[in-house]
PDB file of C-alpha atoms and ligand atoms in Angstrom:
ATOM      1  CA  UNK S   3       0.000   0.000   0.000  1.00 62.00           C
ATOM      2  CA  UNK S   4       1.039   3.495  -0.577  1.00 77.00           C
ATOM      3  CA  UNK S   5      -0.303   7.196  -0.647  1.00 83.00           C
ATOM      4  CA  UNK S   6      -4.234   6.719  -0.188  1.00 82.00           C
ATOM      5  CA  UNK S   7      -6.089  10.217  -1.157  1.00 91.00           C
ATOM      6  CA  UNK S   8      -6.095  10.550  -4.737  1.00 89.00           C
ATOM      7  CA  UNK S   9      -7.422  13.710  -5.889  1.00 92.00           C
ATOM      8  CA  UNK S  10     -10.566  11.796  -7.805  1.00 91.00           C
ATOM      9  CA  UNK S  11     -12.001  11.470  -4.228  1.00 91.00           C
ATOM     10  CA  UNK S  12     -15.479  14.272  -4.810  1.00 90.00           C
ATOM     11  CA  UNK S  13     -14.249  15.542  -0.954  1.00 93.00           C
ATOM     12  CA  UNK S  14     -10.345  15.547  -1.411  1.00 94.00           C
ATOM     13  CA  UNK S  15      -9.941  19.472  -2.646  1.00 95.00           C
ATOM     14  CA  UNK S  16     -12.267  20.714   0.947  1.00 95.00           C
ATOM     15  CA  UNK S  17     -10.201  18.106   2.555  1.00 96.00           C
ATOM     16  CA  UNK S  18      -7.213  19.729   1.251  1.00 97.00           C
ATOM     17  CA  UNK S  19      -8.650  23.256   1.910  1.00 98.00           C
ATOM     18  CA  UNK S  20      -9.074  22.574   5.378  1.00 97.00           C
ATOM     19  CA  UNK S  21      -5.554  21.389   5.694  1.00 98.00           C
ATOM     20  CA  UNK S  22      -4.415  24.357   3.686  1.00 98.00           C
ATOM     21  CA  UNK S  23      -6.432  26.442   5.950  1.00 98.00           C
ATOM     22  CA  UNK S  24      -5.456  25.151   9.742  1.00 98.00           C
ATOM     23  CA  UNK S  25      -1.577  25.507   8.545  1.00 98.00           C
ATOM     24  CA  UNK S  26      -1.013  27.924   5.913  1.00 98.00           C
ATOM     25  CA  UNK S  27      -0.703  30.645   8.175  1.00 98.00           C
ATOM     26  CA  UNK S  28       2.486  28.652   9.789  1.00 98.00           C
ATOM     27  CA  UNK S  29       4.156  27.550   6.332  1.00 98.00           C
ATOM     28  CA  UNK S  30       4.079  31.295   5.725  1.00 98.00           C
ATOM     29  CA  UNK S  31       5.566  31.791   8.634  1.00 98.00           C
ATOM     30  CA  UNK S  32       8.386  30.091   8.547  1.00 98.00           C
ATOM     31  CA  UNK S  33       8.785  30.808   4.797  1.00 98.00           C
ATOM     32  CA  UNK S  34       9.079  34.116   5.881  1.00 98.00           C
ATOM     33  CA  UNK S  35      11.346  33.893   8.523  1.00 97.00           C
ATOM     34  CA  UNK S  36      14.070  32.812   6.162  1.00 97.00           C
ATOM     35  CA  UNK S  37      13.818  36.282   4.631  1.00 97.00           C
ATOM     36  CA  UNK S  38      12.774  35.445   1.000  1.00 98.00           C
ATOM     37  CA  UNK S  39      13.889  38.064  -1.688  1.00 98.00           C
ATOM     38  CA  UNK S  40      12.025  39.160  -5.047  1.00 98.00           C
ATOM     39  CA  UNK S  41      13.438  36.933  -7.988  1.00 98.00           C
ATOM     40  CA  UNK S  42      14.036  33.505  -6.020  1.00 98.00           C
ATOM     41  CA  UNK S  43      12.939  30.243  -7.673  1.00 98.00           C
ATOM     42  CA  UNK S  44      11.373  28.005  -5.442  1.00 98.00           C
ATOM     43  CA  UNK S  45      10.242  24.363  -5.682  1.00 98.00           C
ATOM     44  CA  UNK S  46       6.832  23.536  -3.891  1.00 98.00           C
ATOM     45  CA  UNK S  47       7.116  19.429  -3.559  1.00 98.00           C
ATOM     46  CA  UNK S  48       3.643  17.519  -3.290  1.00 98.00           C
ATOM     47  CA  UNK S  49       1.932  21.388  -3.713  1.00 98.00           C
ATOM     48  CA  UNK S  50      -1.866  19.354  -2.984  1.00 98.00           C
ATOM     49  CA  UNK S  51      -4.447  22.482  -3.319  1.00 98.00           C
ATOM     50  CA  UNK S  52      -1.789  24.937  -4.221  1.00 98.00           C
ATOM     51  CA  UNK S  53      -2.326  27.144  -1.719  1.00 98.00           C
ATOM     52  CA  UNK S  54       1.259  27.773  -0.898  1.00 98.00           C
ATOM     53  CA  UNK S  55       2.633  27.114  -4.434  1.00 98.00           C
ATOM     54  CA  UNK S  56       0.283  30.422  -5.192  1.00 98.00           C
ATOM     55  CA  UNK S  57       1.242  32.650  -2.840  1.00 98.00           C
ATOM     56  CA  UNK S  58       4.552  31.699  -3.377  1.00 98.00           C
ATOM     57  CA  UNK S  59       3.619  33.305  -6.760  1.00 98.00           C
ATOM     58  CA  UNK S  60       3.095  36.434  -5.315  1.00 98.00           C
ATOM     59  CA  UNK S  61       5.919  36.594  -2.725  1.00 98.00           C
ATOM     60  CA  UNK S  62       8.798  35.704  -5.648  1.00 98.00           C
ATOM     61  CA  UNK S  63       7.409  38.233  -8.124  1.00 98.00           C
ATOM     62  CA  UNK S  64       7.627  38.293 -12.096  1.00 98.00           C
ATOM     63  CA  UNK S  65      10.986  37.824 -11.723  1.00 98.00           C
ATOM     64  CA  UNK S  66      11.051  34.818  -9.519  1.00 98.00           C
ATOM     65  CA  UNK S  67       9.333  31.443 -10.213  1.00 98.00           C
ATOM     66  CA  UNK S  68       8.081  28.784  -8.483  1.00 98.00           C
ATOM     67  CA  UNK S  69       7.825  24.967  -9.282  1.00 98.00           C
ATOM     68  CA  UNK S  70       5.440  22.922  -8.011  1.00 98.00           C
ATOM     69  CA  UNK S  71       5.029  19.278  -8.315  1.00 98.00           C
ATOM     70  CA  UNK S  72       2.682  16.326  -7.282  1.00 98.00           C
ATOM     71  CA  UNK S  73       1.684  13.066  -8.658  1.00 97.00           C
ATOM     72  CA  UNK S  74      -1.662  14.740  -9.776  1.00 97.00           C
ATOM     73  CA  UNK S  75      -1.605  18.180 -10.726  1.00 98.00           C
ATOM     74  CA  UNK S  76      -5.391  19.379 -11.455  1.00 96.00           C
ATOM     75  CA  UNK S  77      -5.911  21.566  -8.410  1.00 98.00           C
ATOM     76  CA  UNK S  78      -1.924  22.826  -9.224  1.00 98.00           C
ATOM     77  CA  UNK S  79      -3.371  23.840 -12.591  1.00 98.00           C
ATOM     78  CA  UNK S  80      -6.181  25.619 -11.950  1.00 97.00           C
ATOM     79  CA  UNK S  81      -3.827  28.543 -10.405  1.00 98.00           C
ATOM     80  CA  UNK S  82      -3.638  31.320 -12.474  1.00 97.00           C
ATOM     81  CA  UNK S  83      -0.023  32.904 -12.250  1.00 98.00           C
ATOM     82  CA  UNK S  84       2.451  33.618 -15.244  1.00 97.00           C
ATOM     83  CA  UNK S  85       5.826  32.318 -12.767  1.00 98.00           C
ATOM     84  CA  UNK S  86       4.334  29.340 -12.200  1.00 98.00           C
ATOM     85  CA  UNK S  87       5.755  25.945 -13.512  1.00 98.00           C
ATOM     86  CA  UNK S  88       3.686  22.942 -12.829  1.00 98.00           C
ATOM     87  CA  UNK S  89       5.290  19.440 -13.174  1.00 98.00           C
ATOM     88  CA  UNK S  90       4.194  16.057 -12.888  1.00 98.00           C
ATOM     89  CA  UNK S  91       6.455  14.379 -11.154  1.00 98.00           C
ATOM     90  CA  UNK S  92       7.175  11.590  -8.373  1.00 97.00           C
ATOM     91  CA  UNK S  93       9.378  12.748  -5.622  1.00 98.00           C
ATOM     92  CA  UNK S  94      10.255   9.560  -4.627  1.00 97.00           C
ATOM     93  CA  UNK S  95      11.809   8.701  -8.451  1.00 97.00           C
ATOM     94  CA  UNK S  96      11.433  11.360 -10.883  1.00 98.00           C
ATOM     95  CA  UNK S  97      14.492  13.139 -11.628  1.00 96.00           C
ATOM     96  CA  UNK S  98      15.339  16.738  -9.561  1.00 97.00           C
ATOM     97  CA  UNK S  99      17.318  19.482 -10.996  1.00 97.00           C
ATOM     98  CA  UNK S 100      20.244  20.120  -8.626  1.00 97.00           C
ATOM     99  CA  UNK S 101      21.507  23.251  -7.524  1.00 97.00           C
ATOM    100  CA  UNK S 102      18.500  24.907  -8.220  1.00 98.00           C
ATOM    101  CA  UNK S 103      16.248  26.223  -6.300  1.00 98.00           C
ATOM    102  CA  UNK S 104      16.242  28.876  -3.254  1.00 98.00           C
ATOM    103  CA  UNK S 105      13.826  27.641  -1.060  1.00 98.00           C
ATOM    104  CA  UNK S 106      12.038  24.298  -1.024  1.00 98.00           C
ATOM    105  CA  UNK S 107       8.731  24.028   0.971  1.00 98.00           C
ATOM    106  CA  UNK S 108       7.177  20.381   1.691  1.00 98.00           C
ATOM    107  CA  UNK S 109       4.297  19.879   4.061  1.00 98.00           C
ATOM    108  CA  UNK S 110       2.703  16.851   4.843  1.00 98.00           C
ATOM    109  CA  UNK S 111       3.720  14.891   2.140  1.00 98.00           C
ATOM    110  CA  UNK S 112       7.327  13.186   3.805  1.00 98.00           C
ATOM    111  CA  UNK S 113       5.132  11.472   6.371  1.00 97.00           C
ATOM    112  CA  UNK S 114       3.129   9.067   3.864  1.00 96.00           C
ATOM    113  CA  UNK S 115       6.296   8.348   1.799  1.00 96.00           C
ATOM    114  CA  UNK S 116       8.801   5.351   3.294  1.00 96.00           C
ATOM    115  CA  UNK S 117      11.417   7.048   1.094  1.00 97.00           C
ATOM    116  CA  UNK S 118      11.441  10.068   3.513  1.00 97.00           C
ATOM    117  CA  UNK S 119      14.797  10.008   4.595  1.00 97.00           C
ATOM    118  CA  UNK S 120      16.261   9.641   0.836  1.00 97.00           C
ATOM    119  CA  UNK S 121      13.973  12.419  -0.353  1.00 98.00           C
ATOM    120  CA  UNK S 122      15.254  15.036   1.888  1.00 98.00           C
ATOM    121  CA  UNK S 123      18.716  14.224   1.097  1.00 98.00           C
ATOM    122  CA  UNK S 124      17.587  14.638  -2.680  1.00 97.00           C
ATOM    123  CA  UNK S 125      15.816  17.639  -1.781  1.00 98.00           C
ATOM    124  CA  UNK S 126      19.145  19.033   0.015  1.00 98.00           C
ATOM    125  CA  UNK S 127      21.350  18.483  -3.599  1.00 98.00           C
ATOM    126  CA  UNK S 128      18.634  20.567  -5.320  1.00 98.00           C
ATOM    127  CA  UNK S 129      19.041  23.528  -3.251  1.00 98.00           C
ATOM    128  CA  UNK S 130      21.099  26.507  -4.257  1.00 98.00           C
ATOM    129  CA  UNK S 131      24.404  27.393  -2.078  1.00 97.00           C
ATOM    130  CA  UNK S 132      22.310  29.140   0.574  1.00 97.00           C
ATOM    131  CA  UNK S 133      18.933  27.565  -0.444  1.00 98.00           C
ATOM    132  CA  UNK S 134      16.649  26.797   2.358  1.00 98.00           C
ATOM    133  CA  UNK S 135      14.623  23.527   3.104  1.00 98.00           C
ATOM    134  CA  UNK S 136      11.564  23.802   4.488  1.00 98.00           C
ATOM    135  CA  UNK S 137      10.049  20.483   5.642  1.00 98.00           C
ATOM    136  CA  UNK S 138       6.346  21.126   7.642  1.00 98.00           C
ATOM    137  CA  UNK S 139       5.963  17.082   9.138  1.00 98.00           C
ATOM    138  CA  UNK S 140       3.031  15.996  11.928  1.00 96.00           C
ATOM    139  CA  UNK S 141       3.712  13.934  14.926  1.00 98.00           C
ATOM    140  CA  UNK S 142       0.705  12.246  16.259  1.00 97.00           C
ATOM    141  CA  UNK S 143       1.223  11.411  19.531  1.00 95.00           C
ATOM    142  CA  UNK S 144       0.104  14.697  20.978  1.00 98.00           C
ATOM    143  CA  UNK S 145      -3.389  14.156  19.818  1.00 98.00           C
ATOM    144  CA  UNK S 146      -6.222  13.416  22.604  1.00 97.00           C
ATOM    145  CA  UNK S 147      -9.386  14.958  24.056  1.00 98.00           C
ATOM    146  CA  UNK S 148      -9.152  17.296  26.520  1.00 97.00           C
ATOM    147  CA  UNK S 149     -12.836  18.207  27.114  1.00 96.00           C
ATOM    148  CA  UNK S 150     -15.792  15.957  27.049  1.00 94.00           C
ATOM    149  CA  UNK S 151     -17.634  13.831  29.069  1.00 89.00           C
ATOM    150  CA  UNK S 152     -15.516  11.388  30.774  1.00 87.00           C
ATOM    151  CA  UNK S 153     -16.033   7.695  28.983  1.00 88.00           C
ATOM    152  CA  UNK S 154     -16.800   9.939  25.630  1.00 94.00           C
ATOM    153  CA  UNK S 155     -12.489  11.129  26.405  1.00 96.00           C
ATOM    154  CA  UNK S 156     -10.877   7.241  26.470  1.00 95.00           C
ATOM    155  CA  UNK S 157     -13.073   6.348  23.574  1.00 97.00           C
ATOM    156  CA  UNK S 158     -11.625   8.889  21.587  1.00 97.00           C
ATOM    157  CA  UNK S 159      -8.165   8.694  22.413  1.00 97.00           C
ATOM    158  CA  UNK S 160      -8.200   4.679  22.262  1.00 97.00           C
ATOM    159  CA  UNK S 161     -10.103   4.611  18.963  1.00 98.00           C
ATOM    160  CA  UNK S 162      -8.191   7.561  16.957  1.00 98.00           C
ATOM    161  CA  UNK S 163      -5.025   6.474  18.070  1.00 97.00           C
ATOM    162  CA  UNK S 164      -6.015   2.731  16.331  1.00 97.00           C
ATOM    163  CA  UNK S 165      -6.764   4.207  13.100  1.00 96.00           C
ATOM    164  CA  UNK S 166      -3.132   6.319  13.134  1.00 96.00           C
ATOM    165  CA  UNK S 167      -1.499   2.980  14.041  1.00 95.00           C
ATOM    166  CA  UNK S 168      -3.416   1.134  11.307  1.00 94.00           C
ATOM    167  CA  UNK S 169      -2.613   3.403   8.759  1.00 93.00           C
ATOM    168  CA  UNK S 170       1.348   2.741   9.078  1.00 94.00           C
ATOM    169  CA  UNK S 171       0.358  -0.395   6.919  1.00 92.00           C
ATOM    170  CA  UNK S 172       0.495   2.275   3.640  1.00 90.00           C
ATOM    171  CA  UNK S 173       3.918   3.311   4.783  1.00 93.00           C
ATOM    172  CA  UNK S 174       3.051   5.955   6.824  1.00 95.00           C
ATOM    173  CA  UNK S 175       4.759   7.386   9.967  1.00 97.00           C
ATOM    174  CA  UNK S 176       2.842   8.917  12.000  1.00 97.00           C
ATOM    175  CA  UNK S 177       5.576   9.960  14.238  1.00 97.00           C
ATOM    176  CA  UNK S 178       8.287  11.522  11.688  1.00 98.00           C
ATOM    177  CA  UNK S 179       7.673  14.819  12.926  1.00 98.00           C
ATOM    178  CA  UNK S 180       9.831  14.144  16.072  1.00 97.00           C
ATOM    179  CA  UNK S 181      12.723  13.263  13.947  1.00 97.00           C
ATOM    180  CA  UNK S 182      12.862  15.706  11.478  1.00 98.00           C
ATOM    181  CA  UNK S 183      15.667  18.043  13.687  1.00 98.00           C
ATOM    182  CA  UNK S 184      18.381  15.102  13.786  1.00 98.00           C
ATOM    183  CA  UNK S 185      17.653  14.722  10.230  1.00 98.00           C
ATOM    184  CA  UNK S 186      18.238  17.532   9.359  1.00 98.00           C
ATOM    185  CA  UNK S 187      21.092  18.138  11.164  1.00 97.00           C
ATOM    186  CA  UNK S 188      22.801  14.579   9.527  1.00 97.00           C
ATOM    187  CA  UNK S 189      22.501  16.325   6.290  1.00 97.00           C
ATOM    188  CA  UNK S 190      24.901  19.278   5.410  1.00 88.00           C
ATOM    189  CA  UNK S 191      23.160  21.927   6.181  1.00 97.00           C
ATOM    190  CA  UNK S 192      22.908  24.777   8.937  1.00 97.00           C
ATOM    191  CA  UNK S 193      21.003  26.981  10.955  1.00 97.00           C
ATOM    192  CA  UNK S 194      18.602  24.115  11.670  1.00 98.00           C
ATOM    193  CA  UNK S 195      15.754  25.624  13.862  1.00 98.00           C
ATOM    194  CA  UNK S 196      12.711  23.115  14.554  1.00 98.00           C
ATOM    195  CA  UNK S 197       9.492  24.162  16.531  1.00 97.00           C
ATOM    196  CA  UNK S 198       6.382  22.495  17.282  1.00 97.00           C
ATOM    197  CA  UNK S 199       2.668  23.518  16.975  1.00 98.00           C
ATOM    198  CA  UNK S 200      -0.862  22.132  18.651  1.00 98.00           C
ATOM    199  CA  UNK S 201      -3.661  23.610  18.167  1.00 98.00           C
ATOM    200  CA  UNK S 202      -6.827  22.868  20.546  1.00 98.00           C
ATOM    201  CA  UNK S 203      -9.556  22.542  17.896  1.00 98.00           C
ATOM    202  CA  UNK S 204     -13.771  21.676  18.351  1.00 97.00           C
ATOM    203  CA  UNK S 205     -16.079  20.742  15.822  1.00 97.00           C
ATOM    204  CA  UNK S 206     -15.463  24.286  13.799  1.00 97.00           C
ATOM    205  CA  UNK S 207     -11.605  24.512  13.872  1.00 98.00           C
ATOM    206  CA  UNK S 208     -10.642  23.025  10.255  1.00 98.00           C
ATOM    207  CA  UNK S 209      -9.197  20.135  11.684  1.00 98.00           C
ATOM    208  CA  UNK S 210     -12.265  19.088  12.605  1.00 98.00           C
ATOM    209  CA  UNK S 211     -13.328  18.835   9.090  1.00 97.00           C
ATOM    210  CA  UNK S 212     -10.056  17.461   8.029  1.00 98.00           C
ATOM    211  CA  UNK S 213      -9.644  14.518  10.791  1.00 98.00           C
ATOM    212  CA  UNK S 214     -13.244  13.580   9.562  1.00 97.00           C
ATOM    213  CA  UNK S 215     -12.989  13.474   5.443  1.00 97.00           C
ATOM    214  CA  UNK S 216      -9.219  11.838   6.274  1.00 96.00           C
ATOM    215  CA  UNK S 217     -11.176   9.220   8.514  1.00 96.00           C
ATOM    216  CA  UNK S 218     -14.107   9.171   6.104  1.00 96.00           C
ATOM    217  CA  UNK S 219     -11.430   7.876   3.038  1.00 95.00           C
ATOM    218  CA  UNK S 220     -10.065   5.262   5.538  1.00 94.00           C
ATOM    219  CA  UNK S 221     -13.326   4.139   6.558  1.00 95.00           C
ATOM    220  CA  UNK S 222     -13.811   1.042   4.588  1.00 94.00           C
ATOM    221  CA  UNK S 223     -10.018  -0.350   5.346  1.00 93.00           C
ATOM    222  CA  UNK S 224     -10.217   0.596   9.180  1.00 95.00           C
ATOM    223  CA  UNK S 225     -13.609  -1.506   9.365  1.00 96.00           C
ATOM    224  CA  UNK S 226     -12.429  -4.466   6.706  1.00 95.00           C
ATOM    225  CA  UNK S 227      -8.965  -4.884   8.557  1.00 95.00           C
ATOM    226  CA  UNK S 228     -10.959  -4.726  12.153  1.00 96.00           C
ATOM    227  CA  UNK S 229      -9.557  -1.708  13.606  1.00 97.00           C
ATOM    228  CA  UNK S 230     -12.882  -0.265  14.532  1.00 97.00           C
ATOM    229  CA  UNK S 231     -16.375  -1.794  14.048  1.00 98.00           C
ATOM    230  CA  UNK S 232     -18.740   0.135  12.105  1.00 97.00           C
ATOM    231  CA  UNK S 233     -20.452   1.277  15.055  1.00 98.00           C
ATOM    232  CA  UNK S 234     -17.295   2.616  16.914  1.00 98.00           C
ATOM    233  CA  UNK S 235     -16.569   4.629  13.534  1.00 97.00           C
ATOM    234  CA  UNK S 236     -19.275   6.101  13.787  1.00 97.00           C
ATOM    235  CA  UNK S 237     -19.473   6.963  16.997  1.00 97.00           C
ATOM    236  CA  UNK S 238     -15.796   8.509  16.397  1.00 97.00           C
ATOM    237  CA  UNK S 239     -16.801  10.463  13.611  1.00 97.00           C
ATOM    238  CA  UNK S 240     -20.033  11.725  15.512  1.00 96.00           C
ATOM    239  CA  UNK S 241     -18.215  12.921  19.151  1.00 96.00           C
ATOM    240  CA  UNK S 242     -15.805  15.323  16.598  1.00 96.00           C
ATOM    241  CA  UNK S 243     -19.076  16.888  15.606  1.00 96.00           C
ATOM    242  CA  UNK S 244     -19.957  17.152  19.320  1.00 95.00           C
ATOM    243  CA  UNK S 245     -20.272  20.839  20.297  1.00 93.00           C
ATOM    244  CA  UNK S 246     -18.853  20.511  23.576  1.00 93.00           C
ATOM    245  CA  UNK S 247     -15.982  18.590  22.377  1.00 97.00           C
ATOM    246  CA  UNK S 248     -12.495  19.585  22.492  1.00 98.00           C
ATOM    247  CA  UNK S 249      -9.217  17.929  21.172  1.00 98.00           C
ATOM    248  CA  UNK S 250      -5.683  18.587  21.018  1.00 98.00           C
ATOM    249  CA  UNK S 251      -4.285  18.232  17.119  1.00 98.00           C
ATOM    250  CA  UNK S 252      -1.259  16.583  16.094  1.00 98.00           C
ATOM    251  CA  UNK S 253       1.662  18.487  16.575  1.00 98.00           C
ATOM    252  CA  UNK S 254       2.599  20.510  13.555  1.00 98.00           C
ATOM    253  CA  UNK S 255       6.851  20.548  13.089  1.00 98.00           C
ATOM    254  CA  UNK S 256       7.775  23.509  11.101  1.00 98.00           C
ATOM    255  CA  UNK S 257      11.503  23.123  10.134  1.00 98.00           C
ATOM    256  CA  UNK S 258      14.345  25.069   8.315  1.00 98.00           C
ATOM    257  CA  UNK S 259      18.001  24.882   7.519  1.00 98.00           C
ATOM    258  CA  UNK S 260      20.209  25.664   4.935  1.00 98.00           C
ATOM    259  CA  UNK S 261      23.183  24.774   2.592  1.00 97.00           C
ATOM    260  CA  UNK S 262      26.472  25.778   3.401  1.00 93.00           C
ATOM    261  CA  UNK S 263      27.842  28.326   1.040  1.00 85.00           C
ATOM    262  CA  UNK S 264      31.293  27.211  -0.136  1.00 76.00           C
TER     263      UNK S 264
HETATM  264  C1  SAM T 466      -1.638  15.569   2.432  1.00 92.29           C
HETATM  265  S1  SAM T 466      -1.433  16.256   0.829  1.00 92.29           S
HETATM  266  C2  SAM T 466      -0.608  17.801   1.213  1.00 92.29           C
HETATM  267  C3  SAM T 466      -0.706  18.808   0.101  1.00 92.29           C
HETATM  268  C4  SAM T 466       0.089  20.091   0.329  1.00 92.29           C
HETATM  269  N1  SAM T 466       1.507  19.815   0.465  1.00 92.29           N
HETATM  270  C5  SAM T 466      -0.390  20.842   1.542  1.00 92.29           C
HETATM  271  O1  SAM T 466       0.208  20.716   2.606  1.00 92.29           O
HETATM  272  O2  SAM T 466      -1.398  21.584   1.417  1.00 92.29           O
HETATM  273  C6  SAM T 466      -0.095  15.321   0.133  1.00 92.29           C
HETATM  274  C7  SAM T 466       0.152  15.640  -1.334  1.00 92.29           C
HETATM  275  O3  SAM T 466       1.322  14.910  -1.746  1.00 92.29           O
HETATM  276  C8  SAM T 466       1.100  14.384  -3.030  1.00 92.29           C
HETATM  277  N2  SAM T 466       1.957  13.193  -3.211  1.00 92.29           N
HETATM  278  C9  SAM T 466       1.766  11.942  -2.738  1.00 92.29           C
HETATM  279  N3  SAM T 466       2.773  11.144  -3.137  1.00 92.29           N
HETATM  280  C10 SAM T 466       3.633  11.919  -3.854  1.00 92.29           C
HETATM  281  C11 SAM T 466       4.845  11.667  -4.539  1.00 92.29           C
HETATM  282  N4  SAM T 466       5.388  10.434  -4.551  1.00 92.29           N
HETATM  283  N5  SAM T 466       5.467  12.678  -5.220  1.00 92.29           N
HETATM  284  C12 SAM T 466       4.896  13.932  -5.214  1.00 92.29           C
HETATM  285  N6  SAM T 466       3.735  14.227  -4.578  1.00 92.29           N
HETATM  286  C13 SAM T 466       3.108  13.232  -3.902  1.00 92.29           C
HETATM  287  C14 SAM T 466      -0.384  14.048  -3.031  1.00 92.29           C
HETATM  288  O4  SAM T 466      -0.901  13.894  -4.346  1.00 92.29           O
HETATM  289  C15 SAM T 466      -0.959  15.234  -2.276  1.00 92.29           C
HETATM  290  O5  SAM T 466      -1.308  16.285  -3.128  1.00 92.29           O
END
């Protein structure tokens, strides 16, 4: 098994919009933290929705450009911006242009690949002297309720941590985002700076919406492979609905370093 959410899916572009919109504001943030200039060319990897592939756009100017790749690219073509390169293309085998970009953003996309580790070594050779990596990766374990009524609390943090175990059968890690700082620092690179994000979140935070439609695609292999029954799905997907429930998310690692310049 590998990556699961195909872009076919009628849900997958509002269950990339709610991703796009619970961390957006943070990718920009530590985009932006590395000082980006007018004129750089940057390489979005996995780009999903586009979101940050687009404003990317803007923040590079006309005399910038920025790349941005995926396996399926119809939400990446519907942005309308003339320094924007689309590609087709498999991280995990297509060829990369080396020495090439100034920044490289990838967010949530290392996590579902087994190749992780040799991917961000590739992703280090196609950086500029200088270039920056930006790798955004989750952790899971910090996910749990913290307000609801007592019995409703160990269901939930019993049955959502069995479907993030479960789903390590498509390659995933649900725990990568704990390692990406000794990664990082492995590779030759500097000014490695790693921090951590969890949001609190109740049936309108946009996590909400995207732990459901996430669950929602899973639903037939969690019940086939006996995870959860129907009826504890269910009841899963219903207490995130709850309005007097509250959760903790999974802990958002926003991380940058750069190459050495020779
Ligand atoms: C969870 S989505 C995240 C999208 C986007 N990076 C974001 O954070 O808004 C993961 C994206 O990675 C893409 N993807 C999966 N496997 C890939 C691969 N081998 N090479 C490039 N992109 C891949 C998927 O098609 C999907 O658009």
């Amino acid at each position: 098994m590998s990556y699961q959410f195909d872009h076919q899916w009628h849900q997958e572009r509002a269950r990339l919009a709610a991703l796009e919109s619970a961390f957006d504001p943070w990718s920009k943030r530590a985009i932006l933290d590395t000082n980006p200039q007018p004129g750089w060319r940057c390489l979005e990897v996995g780009g999903g929705g586009g979101s940050i592939a687009e404003w990317l756009c803007g923040l590079v100017g006309p005399k910038g450009e920025v790349v941005a790749t995926d396996v399926e690219t119809k939400f990446l073509e519907a942005i309308n911006a003339d320094n924007l390169q689309v590609q087709t293309h498999d991280i995990t085998k297509d060829p990369l242009e080396e020495s090439a970009f100034d920044l490289i953003h990838i967010r949530a996309v290392l996590a579902h690949l087994p190749q992780r580790d040799a991917i961000l070594r590739r992703l280090v050779a196609a950086l500029r002297p200088g270039g920056w990596l930006i790798p955004i990766v989750t952790d899971f374990s910090s996910v749990r309720a913290v307000q609801a009524p007592e019995r409703e609390i160990a269901f939930f943090d019993k049955t959502f941590a069995s479907v993030i175990e479960a789903a390590r059968v498509t390659g995933f890690d649900p725990y990568y985002g704990r390692r990406i700082g000794a990664i990082l620092r492995s590779l030759e690179l500097k000014d490695v700076c790693v921090e951590g994000i969890v949001f609190e979140w109740d049936a309108g935070h946009p996590l909400a919406a995207l732990y459901q439609k996430t669950f929602l695609r899973l639903r037939d292999f969690v019940v086939s492979s006996g995870t959860l029954s129907e009826e504890e799905f269910e009841r899963l997907q219903g207490l995130m609905r709850l309005p007097d429930f509250y959760g903790l998310s999974n802990t958002l690692f926003l991380a940058r370093a750069r190459t050495v310049i020779a």
